[in-house]
XYZ file of C-alpha atoms in Angstrom:
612
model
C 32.495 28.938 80.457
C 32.201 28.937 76.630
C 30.635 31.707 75.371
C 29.695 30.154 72.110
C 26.567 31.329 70.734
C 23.394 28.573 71.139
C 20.170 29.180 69.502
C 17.107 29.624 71.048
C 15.521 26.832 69.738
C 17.612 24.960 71.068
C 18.493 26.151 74.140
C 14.728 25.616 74.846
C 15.281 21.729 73.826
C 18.020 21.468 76.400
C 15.970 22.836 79.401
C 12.721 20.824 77.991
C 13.981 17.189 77.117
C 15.565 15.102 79.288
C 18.760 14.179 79.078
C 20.334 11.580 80.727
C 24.047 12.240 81.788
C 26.357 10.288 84.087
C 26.431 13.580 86.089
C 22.859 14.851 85.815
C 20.074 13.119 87.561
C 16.458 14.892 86.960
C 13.981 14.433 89.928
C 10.235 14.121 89.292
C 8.521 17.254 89.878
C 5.593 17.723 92.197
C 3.155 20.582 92.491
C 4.993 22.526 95.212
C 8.724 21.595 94.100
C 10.103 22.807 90.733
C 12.704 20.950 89.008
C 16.147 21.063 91.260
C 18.942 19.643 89.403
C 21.561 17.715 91.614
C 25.344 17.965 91.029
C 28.173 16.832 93.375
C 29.585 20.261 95.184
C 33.561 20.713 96.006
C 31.792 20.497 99.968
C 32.388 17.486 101.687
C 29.831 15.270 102.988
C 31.281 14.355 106.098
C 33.550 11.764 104.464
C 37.031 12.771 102.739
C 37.179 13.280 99.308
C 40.151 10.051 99.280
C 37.321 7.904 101.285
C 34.140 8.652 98.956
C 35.920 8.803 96.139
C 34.526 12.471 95.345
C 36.487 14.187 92.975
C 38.209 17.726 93.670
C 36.514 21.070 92.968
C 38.973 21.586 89.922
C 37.777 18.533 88.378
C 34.008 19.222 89.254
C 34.579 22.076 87.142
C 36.481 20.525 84.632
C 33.789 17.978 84.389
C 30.683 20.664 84.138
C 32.406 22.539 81.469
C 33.101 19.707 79.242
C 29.817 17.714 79.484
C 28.168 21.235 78.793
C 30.486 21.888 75.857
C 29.813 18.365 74.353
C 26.049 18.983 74.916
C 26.548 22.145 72.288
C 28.247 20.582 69.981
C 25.770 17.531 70.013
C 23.120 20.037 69.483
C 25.024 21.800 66.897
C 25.472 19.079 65.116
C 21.746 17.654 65.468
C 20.638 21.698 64.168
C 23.120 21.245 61.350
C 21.951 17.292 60.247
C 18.061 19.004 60.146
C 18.645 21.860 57.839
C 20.111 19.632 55.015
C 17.239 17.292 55.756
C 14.944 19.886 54.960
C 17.076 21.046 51.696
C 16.754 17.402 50.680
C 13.024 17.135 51.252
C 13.053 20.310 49.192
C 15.166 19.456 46.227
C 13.213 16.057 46.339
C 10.092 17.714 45.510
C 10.999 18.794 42.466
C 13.312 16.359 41.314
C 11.153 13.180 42.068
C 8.588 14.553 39.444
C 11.145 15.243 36.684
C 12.649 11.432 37.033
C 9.008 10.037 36.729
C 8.143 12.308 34.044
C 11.472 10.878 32.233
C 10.744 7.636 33.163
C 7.534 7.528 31.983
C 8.345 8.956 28.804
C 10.899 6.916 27.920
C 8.770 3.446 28.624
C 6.256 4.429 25.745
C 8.793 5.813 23.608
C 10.533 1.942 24.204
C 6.678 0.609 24.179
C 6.810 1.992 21.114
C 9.421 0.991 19.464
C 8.940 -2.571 20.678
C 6.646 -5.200 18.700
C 3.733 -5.643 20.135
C 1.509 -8.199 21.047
C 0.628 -10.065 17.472
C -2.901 -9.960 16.729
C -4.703 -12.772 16.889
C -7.497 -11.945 14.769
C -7.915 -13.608 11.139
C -8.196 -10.233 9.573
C -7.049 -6.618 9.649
C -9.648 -3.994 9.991
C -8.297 -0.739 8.720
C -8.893 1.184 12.217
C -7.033 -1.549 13.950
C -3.995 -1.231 11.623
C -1.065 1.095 12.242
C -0.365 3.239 9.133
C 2.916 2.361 7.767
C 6.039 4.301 8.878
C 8.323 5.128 5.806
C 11.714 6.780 5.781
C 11.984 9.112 2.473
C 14.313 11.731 4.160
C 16.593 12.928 1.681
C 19.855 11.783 3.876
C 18.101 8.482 3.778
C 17.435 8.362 0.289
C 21.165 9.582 -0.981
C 22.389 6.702 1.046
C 20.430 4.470 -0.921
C 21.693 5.668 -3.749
C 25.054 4.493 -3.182
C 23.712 1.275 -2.370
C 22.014 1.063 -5.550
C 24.919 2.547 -7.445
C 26.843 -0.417 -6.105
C 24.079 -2.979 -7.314
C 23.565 -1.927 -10.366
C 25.602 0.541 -12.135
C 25.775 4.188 -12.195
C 24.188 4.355 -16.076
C 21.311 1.964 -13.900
C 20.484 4.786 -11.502
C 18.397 7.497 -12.881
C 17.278 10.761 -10.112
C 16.641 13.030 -14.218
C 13.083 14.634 -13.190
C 12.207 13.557 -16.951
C 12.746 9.720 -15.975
C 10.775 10.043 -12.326
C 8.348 12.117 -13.341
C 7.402 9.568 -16.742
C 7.293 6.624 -14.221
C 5.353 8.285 -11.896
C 2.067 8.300 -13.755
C 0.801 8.364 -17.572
C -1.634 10.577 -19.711
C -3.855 7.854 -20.415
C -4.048 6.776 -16.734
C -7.053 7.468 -14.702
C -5.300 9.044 -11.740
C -3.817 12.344 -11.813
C -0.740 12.512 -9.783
C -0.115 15.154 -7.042
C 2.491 17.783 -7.630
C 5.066 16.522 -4.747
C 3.752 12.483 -5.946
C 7.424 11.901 -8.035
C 10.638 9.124 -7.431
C 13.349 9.844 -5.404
C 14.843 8.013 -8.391
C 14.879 5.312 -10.918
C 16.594 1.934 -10.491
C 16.712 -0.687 -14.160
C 17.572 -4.063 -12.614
C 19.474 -6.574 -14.751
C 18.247 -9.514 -12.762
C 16.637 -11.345 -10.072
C 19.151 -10.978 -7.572
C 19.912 -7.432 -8.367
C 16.385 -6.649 -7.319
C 16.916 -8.862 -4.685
C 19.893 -6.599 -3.290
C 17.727 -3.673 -4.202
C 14.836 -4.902 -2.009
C 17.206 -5.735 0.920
C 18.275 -2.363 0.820
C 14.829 -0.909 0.936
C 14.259 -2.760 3.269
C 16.792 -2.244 5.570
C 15.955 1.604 5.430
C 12.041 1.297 5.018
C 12.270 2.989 2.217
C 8.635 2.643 -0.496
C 9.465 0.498 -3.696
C 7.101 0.675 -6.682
C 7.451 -2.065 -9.514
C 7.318 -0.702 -13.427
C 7.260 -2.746 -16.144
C 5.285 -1.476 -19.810
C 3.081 1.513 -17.919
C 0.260 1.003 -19.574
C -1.940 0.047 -16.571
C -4.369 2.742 -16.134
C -6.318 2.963 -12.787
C -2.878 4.891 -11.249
C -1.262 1.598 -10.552
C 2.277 3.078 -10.732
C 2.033 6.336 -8.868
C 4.456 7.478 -6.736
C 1.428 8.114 -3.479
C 4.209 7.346 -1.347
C 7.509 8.567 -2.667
C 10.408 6.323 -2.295
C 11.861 4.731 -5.503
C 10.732 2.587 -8.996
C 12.437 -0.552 -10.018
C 11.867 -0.287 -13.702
C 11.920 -3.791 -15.353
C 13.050 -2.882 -18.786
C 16.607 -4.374 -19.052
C 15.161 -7.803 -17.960
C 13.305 -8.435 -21.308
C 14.336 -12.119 -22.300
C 12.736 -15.490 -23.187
C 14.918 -17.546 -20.813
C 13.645 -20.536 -22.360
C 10.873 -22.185 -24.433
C 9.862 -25.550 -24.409
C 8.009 -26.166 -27.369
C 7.026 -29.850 -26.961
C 5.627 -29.309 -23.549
C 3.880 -25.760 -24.459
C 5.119 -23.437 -21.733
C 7.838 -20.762 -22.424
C 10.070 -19.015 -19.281
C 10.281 -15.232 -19.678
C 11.024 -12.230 -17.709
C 8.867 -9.322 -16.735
C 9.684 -6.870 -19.512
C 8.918 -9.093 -22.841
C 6.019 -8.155 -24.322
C 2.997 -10.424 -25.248
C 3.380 -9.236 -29.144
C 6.841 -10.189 -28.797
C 6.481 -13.412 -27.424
C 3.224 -13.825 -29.794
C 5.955 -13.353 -32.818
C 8.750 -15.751 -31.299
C 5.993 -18.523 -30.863
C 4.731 -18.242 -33.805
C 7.306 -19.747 -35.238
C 7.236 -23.088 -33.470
C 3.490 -22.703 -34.351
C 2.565 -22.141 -30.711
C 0.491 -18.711 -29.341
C -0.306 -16.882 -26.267
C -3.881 -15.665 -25.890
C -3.920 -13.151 -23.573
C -3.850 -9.727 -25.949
C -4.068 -6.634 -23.376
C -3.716 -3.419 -25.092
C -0.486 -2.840 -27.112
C 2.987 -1.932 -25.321
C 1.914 -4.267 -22.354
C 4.101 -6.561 -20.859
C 4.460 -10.315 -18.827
C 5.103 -8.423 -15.136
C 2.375 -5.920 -15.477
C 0.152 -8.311 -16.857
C 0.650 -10.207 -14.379
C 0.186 -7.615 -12.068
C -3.304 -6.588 -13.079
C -4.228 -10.191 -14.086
C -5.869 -8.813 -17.403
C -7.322 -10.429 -20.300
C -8.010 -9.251 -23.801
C -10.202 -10.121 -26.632
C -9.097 -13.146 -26.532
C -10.776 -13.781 -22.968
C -14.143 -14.791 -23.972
C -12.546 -18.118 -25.691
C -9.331 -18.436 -24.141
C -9.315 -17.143 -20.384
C -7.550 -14.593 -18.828
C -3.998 -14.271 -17.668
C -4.737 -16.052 -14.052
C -5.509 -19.000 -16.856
C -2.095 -19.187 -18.585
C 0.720 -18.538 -15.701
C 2.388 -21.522 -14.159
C 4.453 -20.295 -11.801
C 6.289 -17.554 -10.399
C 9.598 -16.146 -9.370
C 9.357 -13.272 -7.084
C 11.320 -11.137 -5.008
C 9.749 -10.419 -1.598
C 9.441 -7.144 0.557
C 12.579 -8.341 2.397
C 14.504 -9.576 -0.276
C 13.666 -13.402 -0.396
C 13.618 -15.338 -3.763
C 10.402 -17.322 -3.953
C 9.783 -19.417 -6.453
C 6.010 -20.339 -6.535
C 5.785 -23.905 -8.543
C 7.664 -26.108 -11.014
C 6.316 -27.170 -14.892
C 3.956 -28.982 -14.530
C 0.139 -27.915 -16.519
C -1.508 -28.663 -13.006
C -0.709 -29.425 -9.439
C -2.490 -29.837 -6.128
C 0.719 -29.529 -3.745
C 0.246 -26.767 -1.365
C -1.619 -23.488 -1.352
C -1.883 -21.639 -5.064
C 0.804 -19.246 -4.580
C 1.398 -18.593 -7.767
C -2.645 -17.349 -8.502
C -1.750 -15.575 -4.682
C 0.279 -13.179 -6.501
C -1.445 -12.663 -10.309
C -3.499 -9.631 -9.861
C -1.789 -8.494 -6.869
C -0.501 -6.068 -8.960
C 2.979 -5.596 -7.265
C 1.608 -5.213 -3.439
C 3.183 -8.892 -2.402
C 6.136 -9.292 -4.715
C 7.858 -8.497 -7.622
C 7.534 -10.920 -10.290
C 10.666 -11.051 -12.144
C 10.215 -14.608 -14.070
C 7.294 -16.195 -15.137
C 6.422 -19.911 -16.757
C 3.798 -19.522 -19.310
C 1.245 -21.907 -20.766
C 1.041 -21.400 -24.631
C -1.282 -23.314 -27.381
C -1.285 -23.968 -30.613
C -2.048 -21.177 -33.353
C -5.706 -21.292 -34.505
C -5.625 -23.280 -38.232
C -7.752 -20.247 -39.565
C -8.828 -17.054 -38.192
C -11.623 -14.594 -39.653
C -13.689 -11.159 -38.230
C -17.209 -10.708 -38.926
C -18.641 -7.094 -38.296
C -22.108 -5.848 -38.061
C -23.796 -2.433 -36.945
C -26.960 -2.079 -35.185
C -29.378 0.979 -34.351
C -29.027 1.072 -30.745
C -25.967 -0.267 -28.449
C -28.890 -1.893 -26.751
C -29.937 -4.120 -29.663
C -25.591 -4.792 -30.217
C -25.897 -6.083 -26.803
C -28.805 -8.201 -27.173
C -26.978 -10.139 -29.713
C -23.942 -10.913 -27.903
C -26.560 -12.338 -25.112
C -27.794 -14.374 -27.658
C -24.776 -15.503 -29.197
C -23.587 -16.201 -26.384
C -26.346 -18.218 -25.022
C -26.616 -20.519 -27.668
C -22.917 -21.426 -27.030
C -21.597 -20.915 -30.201
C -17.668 -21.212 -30.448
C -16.197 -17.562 -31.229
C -13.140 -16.451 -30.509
C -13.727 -13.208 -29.298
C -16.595 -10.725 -29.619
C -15.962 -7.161 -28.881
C -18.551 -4.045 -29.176
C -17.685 -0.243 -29.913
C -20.657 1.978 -29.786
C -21.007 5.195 -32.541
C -18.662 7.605 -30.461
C -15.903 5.537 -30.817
C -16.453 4.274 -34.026
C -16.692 8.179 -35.356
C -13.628 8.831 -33.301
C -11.761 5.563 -35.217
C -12.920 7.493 -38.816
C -11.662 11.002 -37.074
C -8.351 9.738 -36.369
C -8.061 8.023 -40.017
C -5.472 5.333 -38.895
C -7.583 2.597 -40.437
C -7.266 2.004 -44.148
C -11.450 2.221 -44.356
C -14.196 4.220 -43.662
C -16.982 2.973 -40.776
C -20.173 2.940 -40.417
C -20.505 5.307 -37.413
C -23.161 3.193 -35.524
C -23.081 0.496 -32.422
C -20.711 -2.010 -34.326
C -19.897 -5.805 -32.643
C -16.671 -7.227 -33.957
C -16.703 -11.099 -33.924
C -13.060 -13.087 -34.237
C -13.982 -16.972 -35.201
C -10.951 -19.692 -35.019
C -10.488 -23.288 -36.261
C -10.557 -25.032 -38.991
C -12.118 -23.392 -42.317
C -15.621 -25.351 -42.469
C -16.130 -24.691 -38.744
C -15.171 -21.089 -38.971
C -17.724 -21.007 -41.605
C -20.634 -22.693 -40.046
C -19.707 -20.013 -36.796
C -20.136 -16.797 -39.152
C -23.177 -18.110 -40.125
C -25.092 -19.199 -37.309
C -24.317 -15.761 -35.503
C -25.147 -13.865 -38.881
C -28.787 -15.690 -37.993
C -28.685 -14.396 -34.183
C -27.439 -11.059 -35.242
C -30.625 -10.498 -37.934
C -32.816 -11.443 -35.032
C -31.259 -9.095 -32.962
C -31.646 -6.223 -36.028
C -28.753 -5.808 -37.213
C -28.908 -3.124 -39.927
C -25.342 -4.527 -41.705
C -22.749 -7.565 -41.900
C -19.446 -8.449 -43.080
C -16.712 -11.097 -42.694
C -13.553 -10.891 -44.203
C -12.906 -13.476 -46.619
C -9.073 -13.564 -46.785
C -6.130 -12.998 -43.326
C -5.532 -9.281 -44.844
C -9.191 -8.749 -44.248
C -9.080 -10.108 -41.194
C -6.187 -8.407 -40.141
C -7.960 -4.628 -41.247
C -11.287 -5.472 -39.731
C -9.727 -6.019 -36.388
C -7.849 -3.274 -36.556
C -10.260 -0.674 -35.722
C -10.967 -2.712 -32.210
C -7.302 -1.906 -31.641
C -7.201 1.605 -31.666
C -9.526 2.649 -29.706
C -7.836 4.048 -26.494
C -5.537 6.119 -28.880
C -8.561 7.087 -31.280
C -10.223 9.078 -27.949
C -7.233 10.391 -26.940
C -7.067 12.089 -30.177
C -10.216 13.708 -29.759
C -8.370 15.639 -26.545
C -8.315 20.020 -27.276
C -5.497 20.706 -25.255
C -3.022 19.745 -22.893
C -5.685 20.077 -20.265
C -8.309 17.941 -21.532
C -7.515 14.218 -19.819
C -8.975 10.724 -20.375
C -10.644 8.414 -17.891
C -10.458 4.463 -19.259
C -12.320 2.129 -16.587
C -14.390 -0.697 -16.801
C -16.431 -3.165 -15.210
C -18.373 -6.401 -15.975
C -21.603 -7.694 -14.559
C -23.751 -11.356 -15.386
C -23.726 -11.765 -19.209
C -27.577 -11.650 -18.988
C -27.504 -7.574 -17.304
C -25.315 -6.729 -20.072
C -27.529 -5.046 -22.538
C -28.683 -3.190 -19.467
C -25.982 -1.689 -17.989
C -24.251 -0.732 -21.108
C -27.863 0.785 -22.631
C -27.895 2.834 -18.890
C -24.414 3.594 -19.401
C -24.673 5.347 -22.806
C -27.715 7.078 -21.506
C -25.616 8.777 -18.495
C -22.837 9.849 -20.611
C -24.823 11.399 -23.531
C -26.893 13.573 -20.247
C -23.235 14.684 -18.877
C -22.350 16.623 -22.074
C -18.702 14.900 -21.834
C -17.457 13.245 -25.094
C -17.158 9.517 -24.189
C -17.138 6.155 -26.185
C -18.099 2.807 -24.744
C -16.003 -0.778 -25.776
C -15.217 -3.636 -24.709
C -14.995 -7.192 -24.228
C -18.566 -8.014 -24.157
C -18.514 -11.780 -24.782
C -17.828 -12.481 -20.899
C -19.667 -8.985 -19.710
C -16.800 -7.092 -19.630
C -16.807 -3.405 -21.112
C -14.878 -0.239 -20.995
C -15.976 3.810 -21.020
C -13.168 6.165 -22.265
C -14.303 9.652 -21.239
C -12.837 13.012 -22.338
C -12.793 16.028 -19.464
C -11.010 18.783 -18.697
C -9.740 19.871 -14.898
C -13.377 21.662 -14.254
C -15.162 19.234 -15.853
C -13.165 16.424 -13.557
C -16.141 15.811 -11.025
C -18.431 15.152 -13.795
C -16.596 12.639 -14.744
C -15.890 11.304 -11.434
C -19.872 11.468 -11.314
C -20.068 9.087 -14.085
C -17.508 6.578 -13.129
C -18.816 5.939 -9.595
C -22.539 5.506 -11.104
C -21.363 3.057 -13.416
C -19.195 1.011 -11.114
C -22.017 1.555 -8.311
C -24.830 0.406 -11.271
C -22.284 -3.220 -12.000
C -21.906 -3.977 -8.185
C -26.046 -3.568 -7.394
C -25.881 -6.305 -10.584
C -23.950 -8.396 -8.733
C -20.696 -7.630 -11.029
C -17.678 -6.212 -10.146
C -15.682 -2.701 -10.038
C -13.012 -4.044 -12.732
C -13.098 -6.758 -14.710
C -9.554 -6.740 -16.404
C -8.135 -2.998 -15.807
C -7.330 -3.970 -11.600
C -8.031 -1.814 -8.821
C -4.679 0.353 -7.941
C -5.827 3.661 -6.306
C -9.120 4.404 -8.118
C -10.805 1.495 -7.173
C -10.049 0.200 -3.938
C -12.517 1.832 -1.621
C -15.502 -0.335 -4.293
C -13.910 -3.292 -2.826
C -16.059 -3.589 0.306
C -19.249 -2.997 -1.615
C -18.724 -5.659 -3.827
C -17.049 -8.309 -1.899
C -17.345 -7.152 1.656
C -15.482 -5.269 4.644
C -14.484 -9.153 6.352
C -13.157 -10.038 2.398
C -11.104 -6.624 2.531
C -10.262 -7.327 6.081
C -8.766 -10.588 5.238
C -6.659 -9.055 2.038
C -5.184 -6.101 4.182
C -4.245 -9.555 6.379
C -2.718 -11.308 3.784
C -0.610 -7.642 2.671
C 0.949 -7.466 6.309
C 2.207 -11.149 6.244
C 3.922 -10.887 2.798
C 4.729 -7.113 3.541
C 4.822 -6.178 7.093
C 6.604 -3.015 6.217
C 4.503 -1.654 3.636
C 6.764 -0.937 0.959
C 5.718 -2.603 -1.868
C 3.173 -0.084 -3.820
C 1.825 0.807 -0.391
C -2.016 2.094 0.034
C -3.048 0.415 -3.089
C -5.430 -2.648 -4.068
C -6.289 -1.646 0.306
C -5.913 0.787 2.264
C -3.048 1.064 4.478
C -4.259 3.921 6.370
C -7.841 5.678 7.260
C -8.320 8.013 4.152
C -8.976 11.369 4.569
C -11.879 13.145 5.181
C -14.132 13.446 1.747
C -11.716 10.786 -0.116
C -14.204 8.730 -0.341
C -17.239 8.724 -2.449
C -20.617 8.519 -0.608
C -22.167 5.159 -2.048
């Protein structure tokens, strides 16, 4: 007999489940009989073990011991197979949780990282759009570095905090930047394809790109909100090519509109659109300004034929040929003037030009209120007479123009309209007087016209300094200045310019009104120091708020770049906004071309907005 240990358990099973065995028969129990187990015995039967083929005693016994040995190790075996079942079943229930949990995770982190479904919908609301994800580590950035070393030139590559910091924002600019709100670095592009390269490389490591070119926007168009890096345009400052007997003249961003004004003038041809001084083709571009000029002339969406620009990705698009008009396709090249560097970067341009003006001359006159100056540009202007440009400057800016003393004379320091007349010498003449008639019906209290070009040239000059005459007015480093403007219906000028005054004389701030008034357009330049800055703020929003409830709009030459942008909806809309934020993700699906400006890229946060 073995005596090999069997558990209990199991010792139970054996007696309790039947087994079936060649050797073992079980017979059905009854109530009086318990179970009886039959085996063969070593006894005979009454036959001889040779004739019933009964085996011998020995191999009964030979036979019992083995069948009950393999029964152990069957059972042994069958014990063994359900404890590792149960450790299995154990290890399962933990396990099974943590590969789900893995799995599950890494399907939305794939999700994630996989484009979606496309969006069907005409327009992008902003809290259906997915803020954009830049990549402004400083491993990232080094990288890009040597890429743009590569492109450009080491001596083209500027990280100086001097260079970032100046092309990061400007004194006369409306938006203050934030501390941390500076370049990574500096990149001066000698051509098209170099910032073609340049873009690719952005590209490739979504890194933010901001487009520079004059800096003397002033509604924080340039500001580094985003980081990343500023293509300057300054080494691309040519006339490629002028074609003086068709009147159009190929230049790149960084020429200047004096410059180009001087270079014409000498095939007798001119460019009206006269922005403030220092600006140049791609920024004016950008902000699709104007100028005095506008009232006569048009404004820069007037006077650009086509376009060469450099896309988010790198593409080279160039928008149209030559000709003065065409009808083939969609207007791409009006797409991008005023887009001010959000689609593209313009980096040559085909300009209409005209002929210089025969004769020129400048009328000025001062009236008792700014109300009464306005009444006579409504007046001029209604009876359609032919002036070249009529601007107005009210007394705090002309006694800031006399403060400065950068003018050869002395002015009257009273609400002062400056007219420009062109054409020939009898028409000019006829012009100045027929608007001397509107102006004494208006009650004017004086009126001049210059009777020679070096007259001309020193009456106009005060116009021209006013930005710089304000500034000059500033106590300290401290004290900033807030330019903006907006234009309304030429008839609701006199109003909103007379309410205008009246709000910024109650604020106790020093501020001047000018501006362009001959196609509603005018400016307020307002002094204020950091504590003073909501005030201001105050000011700006009533006066923007005021020209919208006129049906005008938030800018009418200066563009919208951060100050601006959330006055878009009021004036033209959320479904108008909707369908520019749209437009922004097909040209720029990444984002990185002067990201959150113009619209919103992402929900602002909480109190950024002004309560309307």
């Amino acid at each position: 007999m073995s005596s090999k240990f069997i558990p209990r358990q199991l010792l139970r099973r054996q007696l309790c489940q039947p087994i079936q065995r060649h050797s073992i028969t079980l017979l059905p129990p009854t109530t009086t009989q318990s179970i009886i187990v039959a085996r063969s015995y070593a006894t005979p039967t009454g036959k001889d073990d040779k004739e019933g083929g009964n085996p011998s005693f020995r191999g009964q016994v030979y036979q019992s011991t083995n069948e009950r040995v393999q029964r152990e190790r069957a059972e042994e075996e069958r014990f063994a197979r359900y404890r590792e079942a149960q450790k299995s079943r154990s290890s399962a229930g933990i396990v099974v949780p943590i590969v789900l949990a893995v799995g599950i995770f890494g399907g939305w982190m794939l999700g994630r990282q996989q484009p979606g479904e496309p969006s069907n919908l005409s327009t992008a609301p902003l809290g259906q759009t997915v803020p954009p994800k830049h990549d402004t580590a400083p491993a990232t950035l080094q990288a890009a570095w040597s890429d743009f070393k590569a492109i450009v030139g080491e001596e083209n590559v500027s990280t100086q905090a001097s260079d970032t910091k100046a092309h990061s924002g400007s004194e006369w600019s409306s938006y203050t930047p934030k501390e941390h709100e500076v370049y990574f670095c500096v990149i001066k592009p000698g051509s098209t394809e170099d910032v073609s390269e340049i873009m690719k490389v952005c590209h490739k490591r979504r890194i933010p790109v901001t487009a520079y070119s004059g800096g003397t926007s002033l509604e924080g168009h340039f500001a580094a909100n985003h980081g990343g890096v500023c293509i300057d345009f300054s080494r691309m400052d040519k006339i490629l090519a002028m074609h003086a007997k068709d009147m159009d003249v190929v230049v790149q961003p960084a020429v200047g509109w004096e410059l180009l004004n001087e270079e014409l003038g000498k095939e007798g041809l001119f460019f009206p659109p006269d922005p403030g001084p220092g600006a140049q083709i791609g920024g004016m571009i950008g902000t699709g300004c104007s100028g005095t000029n506008a009232y006569r002339y048009g404004t820069m969406k007037d006077w650009v034929l086509s376009v060469t620009v450099v896309m988010a990705d790198g593409t080279i698009v160039k928008t149209k040929q030559r000709p003065r008009k065409s009808s083939a396709g969609y207007d791409l090249t009006r797409t991008f003037v005023g887009s001010e560097g959000t689609l593209g970067l313009v980096c040559e341009a085909t300009l209409k030009v005209t002929p210089k003006p025969q004769n020129t001359s400048v009328a000025v006159c001062t009236f008792p209120t700014i109300r009464s100056a306005a009444d006579c540009v409504f007046r001029v202007v209604g009876a359609g007479v032919p002036i070249a440009a009529v601007e107005i400057l009210d007394d705090v800016q002309m006694k800031c123009i006399n403060d400065v003393g950068r003018t050869e004379r002395k002015w009257e320091e009273a609400p002062t309209l400056f007219f420009k007349f062109a054409g020939t010498p009898s028409s000019v003449k006829e012009h100045i007087s027929i608007v001397r008639d509107h102006a004494k019906k208006a009650g004017n209290k004086t009126f001049e016209f210059a009777r020679n070009a070096e007259e001309c040239e020193e009456l106009w000059e005060a116009r021209k300094e006013a930005l710089w005459s304000v500034m000059a007015q500033r106590k300290d480093d401290t004290d900033h200045v807030w330019t903006t403007d907006v234009a309304v219906p030429i008839s609701r000028l006199p109003d909103i310019i007379d309410e205008t005054k009246a709000d910024i004389s109650k604020s106790g701030l020093t501020g001047a009104i000018v501006g362009h008034v001959g196609d509603g357009n005018f400016h307020a330049i307002i002094l204020y120091n950091d504590k003073e800055h909501d005030i201001a703020d105050a000011l700006v929003h009533q006066m923007v708020k005021r020209a919208i409830e006129m049906e005008g709009t938030a800018t009418g030459e200066h563009g919208v770049g951060l100050i601006k942008r959330d006055y878009l909806q009021h004036e033209i809309g959320e479904n108008a906004v909707d369908l520019m934020r749209k437009m922004k993700q097909a040209f720029d699906p990444l984002c990185l071309l002067n990201c959150d400006k113009v619209v919103r890229a992402q929900m602002p946060k909480p109190g950024e907005v002004q309560e309307w």
